[in-house]
């Protein structure tokens, strides 16, 4: 830990996958964590994985401004401040749909969750970090390998993840005067429900369907904790964590 005994984190999408792994990693390391997600039952399951730790489950849809405001208000009411936002909630959207067949509703759902939701949560965190005493905090955005290189038939997801990189850079610059550090972790094939299909076969740029390797999600969680526990004078601007042999370098 840095200058205080107990750090306060907000983790979105904390009911499953990477969000759950990161939340449990932080809780077991002594952080107090607000667990945000749309399904209270899964948030409770996450909290149960770190019995006795200081967690708060808050039902929130990050695409809804009122839900985001309520999430951060509940966090501050319970814990007093916000030291970290892990901006993790996201969706891939309808897989395997060619761009010409993609409905506007599907596009909008991915944009609202992955980009608008990330902005709303970052904005809410930024406001509190700027005003609290001691001032400052850290925001870590969950990007993706798709923030660098797309998969076939992934226009909404890829567009939002590229946009998230721009958001990370802008927030990092704007946060400098207020001791707000902002970075991004780009992850490739952590073993979660979202990536389970890749082990049986994922469409490649050459049209083949090929099984892809995955890595333990705990390795991602440890990386996020390392980024989170740096002093605010240091920042991991971008980190790429991926299964060593996945088709990323040279994809396409």
JSON list of N, CA and C in Angstrom, two decimals, residues 8-78:
[
{"chain": "A", "resi": 8, "resn": "UNK", "atom": "N", "xyz": [-9.43, 2.52, -1.22]},
{"chain": "A", "resi": 8, "resn": "UNK", "atom": "CA", "xyz": [-10.83, 2.33, -1.61]},
{"chain": "A", "resi": 8, "resn": "UNK", "atom": "C", "xyz": [-10.90, 2.22, -3.13]},
{"chain": "A", "resi": 9, "resn": "UNK", "atom": "N", "xyz": [-11.49, 1.12, -3.61]},
{"chain": "A", "resi": 9, "resn": "UNK", "atom": "CA", "xyz": [-11.60, 0.90, -5.06]},
{"chain": "A", "resi": 9, "resn": "UNK", "atom": "C", "xyz": [-13.05, 0.72, -5.47]},
{"chain": "A", "resi": 10, "resn": "UNK", "atom": "N", "xyz": [-13.34, 1.14, -6.69]},
{"chain": "A", "resi": 10, "resn": "UNK", "atom": "CA", "xyz": [-14.59, 0.81, -7.37]},
{"chain": "A", "resi": 10, "resn": "UNK", "atom": "C", "xyz": [-14.23, -0.07, -8.54]},
{"chain": "A", "resi": 11, "resn": "UNK", "atom": "N", "xyz": [-14.85, -1.24, -8.64]},
{"chain": "A", "resi": 11, "resn": "UNK", "atom": "CA", "xyz": [-14.62, -2.16, -9.75]},
{"chain": "A", "resi": 11, "resn": "UNK", "atom": "C", "xyz": [-15.95, -2.38, -10.46]},
{"chain": "A", "resi": 12, "resn": "UNK", "atom": "N", "xyz": [-16.02, -2.00, -11.72]},
{"chain": "A", "resi": 12, "resn": "UNK", "atom": "CA", "xyz": [-17.25, -2.23, -12.48]},
{"chain": "A", "resi": 12, "resn": "UNK", "atom": "C", "xyz": [-17.18, -3.59, -13.18]},
{"chain": "A", "resi": 13, "resn": "UNK", "atom": "N", "xyz": [-18.34, -4.15, -13.45]},
{"chain": "A", "resi": 13, "resn": "UNK", "atom": "CA", "xyz": [-18.37, -5.50, -14.03]},
{"chain": "A", "resi": 13, "resn": "UNK", "atom": "C", "xyz": [-17.78, -6.51, -13.07]},
{"chain": "A", "resi": 14, "resn": "UNK", "atom": "N", "xyz": [-18.02, -6.32, -11.77]},
{"chain": "A", "resi": 14, "resn": "UNK", "atom": "CA", "xyz": [-17.36, -7.11, -10.74]},
{"chain": "A", "resi": 14, "resn": "UNK", "atom": "C", "xyz": [-18.02, -8.46, -10.50]},
{"chain": "A", "resi": 15, "resn": "UNK", "atom": "N", "xyz": [-19.10, -8.76, -11.21]},
{"chain": "A", "resi": 15, "resn": "UNK", "atom": "CA", "xyz": [-19.83, -10.00, -10.95]},
{"chain": "A", "resi": 15, "resn": "UNK", "atom": "C", "xyz": [-19.29, -11.21, -11.68]},
{"chain": "A", "resi": 16, "resn": "UNK", "atom": "N", "xyz": [-18.32, -11.03, -12.55]},
{"chain": "A", "resi": 16, "resn": "UNK", "atom": "CA", "xyz": [-17.81, -12.17, -13.32]},
{"chain": "A", "resi": 16, "resn": "UNK", "atom": "C", "xyz": [-16.47, -11.81, -13.94]},
{"chain": "A", "resi": 17, "resn": "UNK", "atom": "N", "xyz": [-15.80, -12.82, -14.48]},
{"chain": "A", "resi": 17, "resn": "UNK", "atom": "CA", "xyz": [-14.65, -12.63, -15.34]},
{"chain": "A", "resi": 17, "resn": "UNK", "atom": "C", "xyz": [-13.52, -11.82, -14.73]},
{"chain": "A", "resi": 18, "resn": "UNK", "atom": "N", "xyz": [-12.97, -10.92, -15.53]},
{"chain": "A", "resi": 18, "resn": "UNK", "atom": "CA", "xyz": [-11.83, -10.11, -15.11]},
{"chain": "A", "resi": 18, "resn": "UNK", "atom": "C", "xyz": [-12.21, -9.21, -13.94]},
{"chain": "A", "resi": 19, "resn": "UNK", "atom": "N", "xyz": [-13.39, -8.64, -13.98]},
{"chain": "A", "resi": 19, "resn": "UNK", "atom": "CA", "xyz": [-13.82, -7.78, -12.88]},
{"chain": "A", "resi": 19, "resn": "UNK", "atom": "C", "xyz": [-13.87, -8.52, -11.56]},
{"chain": "A", "resi": 20, "resn": "UNK", "atom": "N", "xyz": [-14.39, -9.73, -11.57]},
{"chain": "A", "resi": 20, "resn": "UNK", "atom": "CA", "xyz": [-14.43, -10.53, -10.34]},
{"chain": "A", "resi": 20, "resn": "UNK", "atom": "C", "xyz": [-13.01, -10.85, -9.87]},
{"chain": "A", "resi": 21, "resn": "UNK", "atom": "N", "xyz": [-12.15, -11.27, -10.77]},
{"chain": "A", "resi": 21, "resn": "UNK", "atom": "CA", "xyz": [-10.78, -11.64, -10.39]},
{"chain": "A", "resi": 21, "resn": "UNK", "atom": "C", "xyz": [-10.04, -10.45, -9.79]},
{"chain": "A", "resi": 22, "resn": "UNK", "atom": "N", "xyz": [-10.18, -9.28, -10.39]},
{"chain": "A", "resi": 22, "resn": "UNK", "atom": "CA", "xyz": [-9.50, -8.10, -9.88]},
{"chain": "A", "resi": 22, "resn": "UNK", "atom": "C", "xyz": [-10.08, -7.68, -8.53]},
{"chain": "A", "resi": 23, "resn": "UNK", "atom": "N", "xyz": [-11.40, -7.72, -8.40]},
{"chain": "A", "resi": 23, "resn": "UNK", "atom": "CA", "xyz": [-12.02, -7.35, -7.13]},
{"chain": "A", "resi": 23, "resn": "UNK", "atom": "C", "xyz": [-11.53, -8.25, -6.00]},
{"chain": "A", "resi": 24, "resn": "UNK", "atom": "N", "xyz": [-11.49, -9.55, -6.24]},
{"chain": "A", "resi": 24, "resn": "UNK", "atom": "CA", "xyz": [-11.05, -10.49, -5.21]},
{"chain": "A", "resi": 24, "resn": "UNK", "atom": "C", "xyz": [-9.57, -10.28, -4.89]},
{"chain": "A", "resi": 25, "resn": "UNK", "atom": "N", "xyz": [-8.75, -10.04, -5.91]},
{"chain": "A", "resi": 25, "resn": "UNK", "atom": "CA", "xyz": [-7.33, -9.76, -5.69]},
{"chain": "A", "resi": 25, "resn": "UNK", "atom": "C", "xyz": [-7.15, -8.54, -4.77]},
{"chain": "A", "resi": 26, "resn": "UNK", "atom": "N", "xyz": [-7.90, -7.49, -5.04]},
{"chain": "A", "resi": 26, "resn": "UNK", "atom": "CA", "xyz": [-7.79, -6.28, -4.23]},
{"chain": "A", "resi": 26, "resn": "UNK", "atom": "C", "xyz": [-8.31, -6.51, -2.81]},
{"chain": "A", "resi": 27, "resn": "UNK", "atom": "N", "xyz": [-9.44, -7.18, -2.70]},
{"chain": "A", "resi": 27, "resn": "UNK", "atom": "CA", "xyz": [-10.00, -7.46, -1.37]},
{"chain": "A", "resi": 27, "resn": "UNK", "atom": "C", "xyz": [-9.03, -8.28, -0.53]},
{"chain": "A", "resi": 28, "resn": "UNK", "atom": "N", "xyz": [-8.43, -9.28, -1.12]},
{"chain": "A", "resi": 28, "resn": "UNK", "atom": "CA", "xyz": [-7.50, -10.14, -0.38]},
{"chain": "A", "resi": 28, "resn": "UNK", "atom": "C", "xyz": [-6.21, -9.40, -0.03]},
{"chain": "A", "resi": 29, "resn": "UNK", "atom": "N", "xyz": [-5.93, -8.30, -0.74]},
{"chain": "A", "resi": 29, "resn": "UNK", "atom": "CA", "xyz": [-4.75, -7.50, -0.45]},
{"chain": "A", "resi": 29, "resn": "UNK", "atom": "C", "xyz": [-5.04, -6.37, 0.53]},
{"chain": "A", "resi": 30, "resn": "UNK", "atom": "N", "xyz": [-6.25, -6.33, 1.06]},
{"chain": "A", "resi": 30, "resn": "UNK", "atom": "CA", "xyz": [-6.57, -5.34, 2.08]},
{"chain": "A", "resi": 30, "resn": "UNK", "atom": "C", "xyz": [-7.31, -4.11, 1.61]},
{"chain": "A", "resi": 31, "resn": "UNK", "atom": "N", "xyz": [-7.65, -4.06, 0.33]},
{"chain": "A", "resi": 31, "resn": "UNK", "atom": "CA", "xyz": [-8.44, -2.94, -0.18]},
{"chain": "A", "resi": 31, "resn": "UNK", "atom": "C", "xyz": [-9.90, -3.08, 0.28]},
{"chain": "A", "resi": 32, "resn": "UNK", "atom": "N", "xyz": [-10.58, -1.94, 0.37]},
{"chain": "A", "resi": 32, "resn": "UNK", "atom": "CA", "xyz": [-12.03, -1.92, 0.46]},
{"chain": "A", "resi": 32, "resn": "UNK", "atom": "C", "xyz": [-12.57, -1.70, -0.95]},
{"chain": "A", "resi": 33, "resn": "UNK", "atom": "N", "xyz": [-13.56, -2.51, -1.35]},
{"chain": "A", "resi": 33, "resn": "UNK", "atom": "CA", "xyz": [-13.96, -2.50, -2.76]},
{"chain": "A", "resi": 33, "resn": "UNK", "atom": "C", "xyz": [-15.46, -2.39, -2.91]},
{"chain": "A", "resi": 34, "resn": "UNK", "atom": "N", "xyz": [-15.90, -1.41, -3.70]},
{"chain": "A", "resi": 34, "resn": "UNK", "atom": "CA", "xyz": [-17.29, -1.33, -4.14]},
{"chain": "A", "resi": 34, "resn": "UNK", "atom": "C", "xyz": [-17.42, -2.17, -5.40]},
{"chain": "A", "resi": 35, "resn": "UNK", "atom": "N", "xyz": [-18.27, -3.18, -5.34]},
{"chain": "A", "resi": 35, "resn": "UNK", "atom": "CA", "xyz": [-18.48, -4.11, -6.44]},
{"chain": "A", "resi": 35, "resn": "UNK", "atom": "C", "xyz": [-19.70, -3.65, -7.23]},
{"chain": "A", "resi": 36, "resn": "UNK", "atom": "N", "xyz": [-19.49, -3.26, -8.48]},
{"chain": "A", "resi": 36, "resn": "UNK", "atom": "CA", "xyz": [-20.59, -2.74, -9.29]},
{"chain": "A", "resi": 36, "resn": "UNK", "atom": "C", "xyz": [-20.92, -3.71, -10.41]},
{"chain": "A", "resi": 37, "resn": "UNK", "atom": "N", "xyz": [-22.21, -3.87, -10.67]},
{"chain": "A", "resi": 37, "resn": "UNK", "atom": "CA", "xyz": [-22.66, -4.73, -11.76]},
{"chain": "A", "resi": 37, "resn": "UNK", "atom": "C", "xyz": [-24.17, -4.71, -11.84]},
{"chain": "A", "resi": 38, "resn": "UNK", "atom": "N", "xyz": [-24.69, -5.33, -12.89]},
{"chain": "A", "resi": 38, "resn": "UNK", "atom": "CA", "xyz": [-26.14, -5.31, -13.11]},
{"chain": "A", "resi": 38, "resn": "UNK", "atom": "C", "xyz": [-26.88, -6.41, -12.36]},
{"chain": "A", "resi": 39, "resn": "UNK", "atom": "N", "xyz": [-26.13, -7.43, -11.86]},
{"chain": "A", "resi": 39, "resn": "UNK", "atom": "CA", "xyz": [-26.79, -8.58, -11.23]},
{"chain": "A", "resi": 39, "resn": "UNK", "atom": "C", "xyz": [-26.34, -8.71, -9.78]},
{"chain": "A", "resi": 40, "resn": "UNK", "atom": "N", "xyz": [-27.19, -8.34, -8.85]},
{"chain": "A", "resi": 40, "resn": "UNK", "atom": "CA", "xyz": [-26.81, -8.39, -7.42]},
{"chain": "A", "resi": 40, "resn": "UNK", "atom": "C", "xyz": [-26.35, -9.78, -6.98]},
{"chain": "A", "resi": 41, "resn": "UNK", "atom": "N", "xyz": [-26.95, -10.84, -7.54]},
{"chain": "A", "resi": 41, "resn": "UNK", "atom": "CA", "xyz": [-26.59, -12.19, -7.13]},
{"chain": "A", "resi": 41, "resn": "UNK", "atom": "C", "xyz": [-25.13, -12.51, -7.41]},
{"chain": "A", "resi": 42, "resn": "UNK", "atom": "N", "xyz": [-24.65, -12.15, -8.58]},
{"chain": "A", "resi": 42, "resn": "UNK", "atom": "CA", "xyz": [-23.26, -12.44, -8.91]},
{"chain": "A", "resi": 42, "resn": "UNK", "atom": "C", "xyz": [-22.29, -11.56, -8.13]},
{"chain": "A", "resi": 43, "resn": "UNK", "atom": "N", "xyz": [-22.72, -10.34, -7.80]},
{"chain": "A", "resi": 43, "resn": "UNK", "atom": "CA", "xyz": [-21.88, -9.49, -6.95]},
{"chain": "A", "resi": 43, "resn": "UNK", "atom": "C", "xyz": [-21.71, -10.11, -5.57]},
{"chain": "A", "resi": 44, "resn": "UNK", "atom": "N", "xyz": [-22.80, -10.68, -5.06]},
{"chain": "A", "resi": 44, "resn": "UNK", "atom": "CA", "xyz": [-22.71, -11.37, -3.77]},
{"chain": "A", "resi": 44, "resn": "UNK", "atom": "C", "xyz": [-21.77, -12.56, -3.83]},
{"chain": "A", "resi": 45, "resn": "UNK", "atom": "N", "xyz": [-21.78, -13.27, -4.96]},
{"chain": "A", "resi": 45, "resn": "UNK", "atom": "CA", "xyz": [-20.86, -14.41, -5.13]},
{"chain": "A", "resi": 45, "resn": "UNK", "atom": "C", "xyz": [-19.41, -13.93, -5.14]},
{"chain": "A", "resi": 46, "resn": "UNK", "atom": "N", "xyz": [-19.15, -12.79, -5.76]},
{"chain": "A", "resi": 46, "resn": "UNK", "atom": "CA", "xyz": [-17.80, -12.23, -5.75]},
{"chain": "A", "resi": 46, "resn": "UNK", "atom": "C", "xyz": [-17.37, -11.90, -4.33]},
{"chain": "A", "resi": 47, "resn": "UNK", "atom": "N", "xyz": [-18.23, -11.21, -3.60]},
{"chain": "A", "resi": 47, "resn": "UNK", "atom": "CA", "xyz": [-17.90, -10.84, -2.22]},
{"chain": "A", "resi": 47, "resn": "UNK", "atom": "C", "xyz": [-17.61, -12.07, -1.38]},
{"chain": "A", "resi": 48, "resn": "UNK", "atom": "N", "xyz": [-18.33, -13.16, -1.62]},
{"chain": "A", "resi": 48, "resn": "UNK", "atom": "CA", "xyz": [-18.15, -14.38, -0.83]},
{"chain": "A", "resi": 48, "resn": "UNK", "atom": "C", "xyz": [-16.80, -15.03, -1.06]},
{"chain": "A", "resi": 49, "resn": "UNK", "atom": "N", "xyz": [-16.14, -14.69, -2.15]},
{"chain": "A", "resi": 49, "resn": "UNK", "atom": "CA", "xyz": [-14.82, -15.26, -2.44]},
{"chain": "A", "resi": 49, "resn": "UNK", "atom": "C", "xyz": [-13.72, -14.62, -1.59]},
{"chain": "A", "resi": 50, "resn": "UNK", "atom": "N", "xyz": [-14.05, -13.53, -0.91]},
{"chain": "A", "resi": 50, "resn": "UNK", "atom": "CA", "xyz": [-13.10, -12.87, 0.00]},
{"chain": "A", "resi": 50, "resn": "UNK", "atom": "C", "xyz": [-13.81, -12.62, 1.32]},
{"chain": "A", "resi": 51, "resn": "UNK", "atom": "N", "xyz": [-14.14, -13.69, 2.05]},
{"chain": "A", "resi": 51, "resn": "UNK", "atom": "CA", "xyz": [-14.91, -13.53, 3.29]},
{"chain": "A", "resi": 51, "resn": "UNK", "atom": "C", "xyz": [-14.17, -12.67, 4.31]},
{"chain": "A", "resi": 52, "resn": "UNK", "atom": "N", "xyz": [-14.93, -11.80, 4.94]},
{"chain": "A", "resi": 52, "resn": "UNK", "atom": "CA", "xyz": [-14.36, -10.93, 5.96]},
{"chain": "A", "resi": 52, "resn": "UNK", "atom": "C", "xyz": [-13.76, -9.66, 5.42]},
{"chain": "A", "resi": 53, "resn": "UNK", "atom": "N", "xyz": [-13.61, -9.55, 4.10]},
{"chain": "A", "resi": 53, "resn": "UNK", "atom": "CA", "xyz": [-13.05, -8.33, 3.50]},
{"chain": "A", "resi": 53, "resn": "UNK", "atom": "C", "xyz": [-14.13, -7.25, 3.41]},
{"chain": "A", "resi": 54, "resn": "UNK", "atom": "N", "xyz": [-13.70, -6.02, 3.25]},
{"chain": "A", "resi": 54, "resn": "UNK", "atom": "CA", "xyz": [-14.61, -4.88, 3.25]},
{"chain": "A", "resi": 54, "resn": "UNK", "atom": "C", "xyz": [-15.12, -4.62, 1.83]},
{"chain": "A", "resi": 55, "resn": "UNK", "atom": "N", "xyz": [-16.26, -5.19, 1.52]},
{"chain": "A", "resi": 55, "resn": "UNK", "atom": "CA", "xyz": [-16.84, -5.00, 0.19]},
{"chain": "A", "resi": 55, "resn": "UNK", "atom": "C", "xyz": [-18.23, -4.39, 0.30]},
{"chain": "A", "resi": 56, "resn": "UNK", "atom": "N", "xyz": [-18.65, -3.77, -0.79]},
{"chain": "A", "resi": 56, "resn": "UNK", "atom": "CA", "xyz": [-19.98, -3.19, -0.90]},
{"chain": "A", "resi": 56, "resn": "UNK", "atom": "C", "xyz": [-20.51, -3.50, -2.28]},
{"chain": "A", "resi": 57, "resn": "UNK", "atom": "N", "xyz": [-21.61, -4.22, -2.36]},
{"chain": "A", "resi": 57, "resn": "UNK", "atom": "CA", "xyz": [-22.21, -4.57, -3.65]},
{"chain": "A", "resi": 57, "resn": "UNK", "atom": "C", "xyz": [-23.23, -3.50, -4.03]},
{"chain": "A", "resi": 58, "resn": "UNK", "atom": "N", "xyz": [-23.09, -2.96, -5.24]},
{"chain": "A", "resi": 58, "resn": "UNK", "atom": "CA", "xyz": [-23.99, -1.91, -5.72]},
{"chain": "A", "resi": 58, "resn": "UNK", "atom": "C", "xyz": [-24.49, -2.29, -7.11]},
{"chain": "A", "resi": 59, "resn": "UNK", "atom": "N", "xyz": [-25.80, -2.48, -7.24]},
{"chain": "A", "resi": 59, "resn": "UNK", "atom": "CA", "xyz": [-26.35, -2.76, -8.56]},
{"chain": "A", "resi": 59, "resn": "UNK", "atom": "C", "xyz": [-26.28, -1.50, -9.40]},
{"chain": "A", "resi": 60, "resn": "UNK", "atom": "N", "xyz": [-25.61, -1.58, -10.55]},
{"chain": "A", "resi": 60, "resn": "UNK", "atom": "CA", "xyz": [-25.45, -0.41, -11.40]},
{"chain": "A", "resi": 60, "resn": "UNK", "atom": "C", "xyz": [-25.26, -0.83, -12.84]},
{"chain": "A", "resi": 61, "resn": "UNK", "atom": "N", "xyz": [-25.95, -0.14, -13.74]},
{"chain": "A", "resi": 61, "resn": "UNK", "atom": "CA", "xyz": [-25.72, -0.24, -15.18]},
{"chain": "A", "resi": 61, "resn": "UNK", "atom": "C", "xyz": [-24.87, 0.97, -15.56]},
{"chain": "A", "resi": 62, "resn": "UNK", "atom": "N", "xyz": [-23.64, 0.76, -15.98]},
{"chain": "A", "resi": 62, "resn": "UNK", "atom": "CA", "xyz": [-22.73, 1.88, -16.20]},
{"chain": "A", "resi": 62, "resn": "UNK", "atom": "C", "xyz": [-23.18, 2.78, -17.34]},
{"chain": "A", "resi": 63, "resn": "UNK", "atom": "N", "xyz": [-24.07, 2.31, -18.19]},
{"chain": "A", "resi": 63, "resn": "UNK", "atom": "CA", "xyz": [-24.57, 3.14, -19.29]},
{"chain": "A", "resi": 63, "resn": "UNK", "atom": "C", "xyz": [-25.64, 4.12, -18.84]},
{"chain": "A", "resi": 64, "resn": "UNK", "atom": "N", "xyz": [-26.04, 4.03, -17.57]},
{"chain": "A", "resi": 64, "resn": "UNK", "atom": "CA", "xyz": [-27.10, 4.92, -17.04]},
{"chain": "A", "resi": 64, "resn": "UNK", "atom": "C", "xyz": [-26.47, 5.94, -16.10]},
{"chain": "A", "resi": 65, "resn": "UNK", "atom": "N", "xyz": [-26.51, 7.23, -16.45]},
{"chain": "A", "resi": 65, "resn": "UNK", "atom": "CA", "xyz": [-25.88, 8.24, -15.60]},
{"chain": "A", "resi": 65, "resn": "UNK", "atom": "C", "xyz": [-26.37, 8.23, -14.15]},
{"chain": "A", "resi": 66, "resn": "UNK", "atom": "N", "xyz": [-27.65, 8.01, -13.93]},
{"chain": "A", "resi": 66, "resn": "UNK", "atom": "CA", "xyz": [-28.16, 8.00, -12.56]},
{"chain": "A", "resi": 66, "resn": "UNK", "atom": "C", "xyz": [-27.59, 6.83, -11.76]},
{"chain": "A", "resi": 67, "resn": "UNK", "atom": "N", "xyz": [-27.42, 5.67, -12.41]},
{"chain": "A", "resi": 67, "resn": "UNK", "atom": "CA", "xyz": [-26.83, 4.52, -11.73]},
{"chain": "A", "resi": 67, "resn": "UNK", "atom": "C", "xyz": [-25.38, 4.80, -11.35]},
{"chain": "A", "resi": 68, "resn": "UNK", "atom": "N", "xyz": [-24.65, 5.44, -12.24]},
{"chain": "A", "resi": 68, "resn": "UNK", "atom": "CA", "xyz": [-23.25, 5.75, -11.96]},
{"chain": "A", "resi": 68, "resn": "UNK", "atom": "C", "xyz": [-23.13, 6.74, -10.80]},
{"chain": "A", "resi": 69, "resn": "UNK", "atom": "N", "xyz": [-23.97, 7.77, -10.82]},
{"chain": "A", "resi": 69, "resn": "UNK", "atom": "CA", "xyz": [-23.96, 8.73, -9.72]},
{"chain": "A", "resi": 69, "resn": "UNK", "atom": "C", "xyz": [-24.26, 8.04, -8.39]},
{"chain": "A", "resi": 70, "resn": "UNK", "atom": "N", "xyz": [-25.24, 7.13, -8.40]},
{"chain": "A", "resi": 70, "resn": "UNK", "atom": "CA", "xyz": [-25.60, 6.43, -7.18]},
{"chain": "A", "resi": 70, "resn": "UNK", "atom": "C", "xyz": [-24.49, 5.51, -6.70]},
{"chain": "A", "resi": 71, "resn": "UNK", "atom": "N", "xyz": [-23.77, 4.90, -7.65]},
{"chain": "A", "resi": 71, "resn": "UNK", "atom": "CA", "xyz": [-22.65, 4.02, -7.31]},
{"chain": "A", "resi": 71, "resn": "UNK", "atom": "C", "xyz": [-21.57, 4.77, -6.54]},
{"chain": "A", "resi": 72, "resn": "UNK", "atom": "N", "xyz": [-21.18, 5.90, -7.06]},
{"chain": "A", "resi": 72, "resn": "UNK", "atom": "CA", "xyz": [-20.09, 6.64, -6.41]},
{"chain": "A", "resi": 72, "resn": "UNK", "atom": "C", "xyz": [-20.55, 7.31, -5.13]},
{"chain": "A", "resi": 73, "resn": "UNK", "atom": "N", "xyz": [-21.81, 7.73, -5.08]},
{"chain": "A", "resi": 73, "resn": "UNK", "atom": "CA", "xyz": [-22.34, 8.27, -3.83]},
{"chain": "A", "resi": 73, "resn": "UNK", "atom": "C", "xyz": [-22.35, 7.21, -2.74]},
{"chain": "A", "resi": 74, "resn": "UNK", "atom": "N", "xyz": [-22.75, 5.98, -3.09]},
{"chain": "A", "resi": 74, "resn": "UNK", "atom": "CA", "xyz": [-22.77, 4.89, -2.11]},
{"chain": "A", "resi": 74, "resn": "UNK", "atom": "C", "xyz": [-21.37, 4.54, -1.65]},
{"chain": "A", "resi": 75, "resn": "UNK", "atom": "N", "xyz": [-20.41, 4.56, -2.58]},
{"chain": "A", "resi": 75, "resn": "UNK", "atom": "CA", "xyz": [-19.03, 4.25, -2.22]},
{"chain": "A", "resi": 75, "resn": "UNK", "atom": "C", "xyz": [-18.46, 5.27, -1.23]},
{"chain": "A", "resi": 76, "resn": "UNK", "atom": "N", "xyz": [-18.68, 6.54, -1.51]},
{"chain": "A", "resi": 76, "resn": "UNK", "atom": "CA", "xyz": [-18.17, 7.59, -0.63]},
{"chain": "A", "resi": 76, "resn": "UNK", "atom": "C", "xyz": [-18.89, 7.57, 0.71]},
{"chain": "A", "resi": 77, "resn": "UNK", "atom": "N", "xyz": [-20.19, 7.29, 0.69]},
{"chain": "A", "resi": 77, "resn": "UNK", "atom": "CA", "xyz": [-20.93, 7.22, 1.95]},
{"chain": "A", "resi": 77, "resn": "UNK", "atom": "C", "xyz": [-20.40, 6.09, 2.83]},
{"chain": "A", "resi": 78, "resn": "UNK", "atom": "N", "xyz": [-20.08, 4.95, 2.22]},
{"chain": "A", "resi": 78, "resn": "UNK", "atom": "CA", "xyz": [-19.62, 3.80, 2.99]},
{"chain": "A", "resi": 78, "resn": "UNK", "atom": "C", "xyz": [-18.14, 3.92, 3.38]}
]
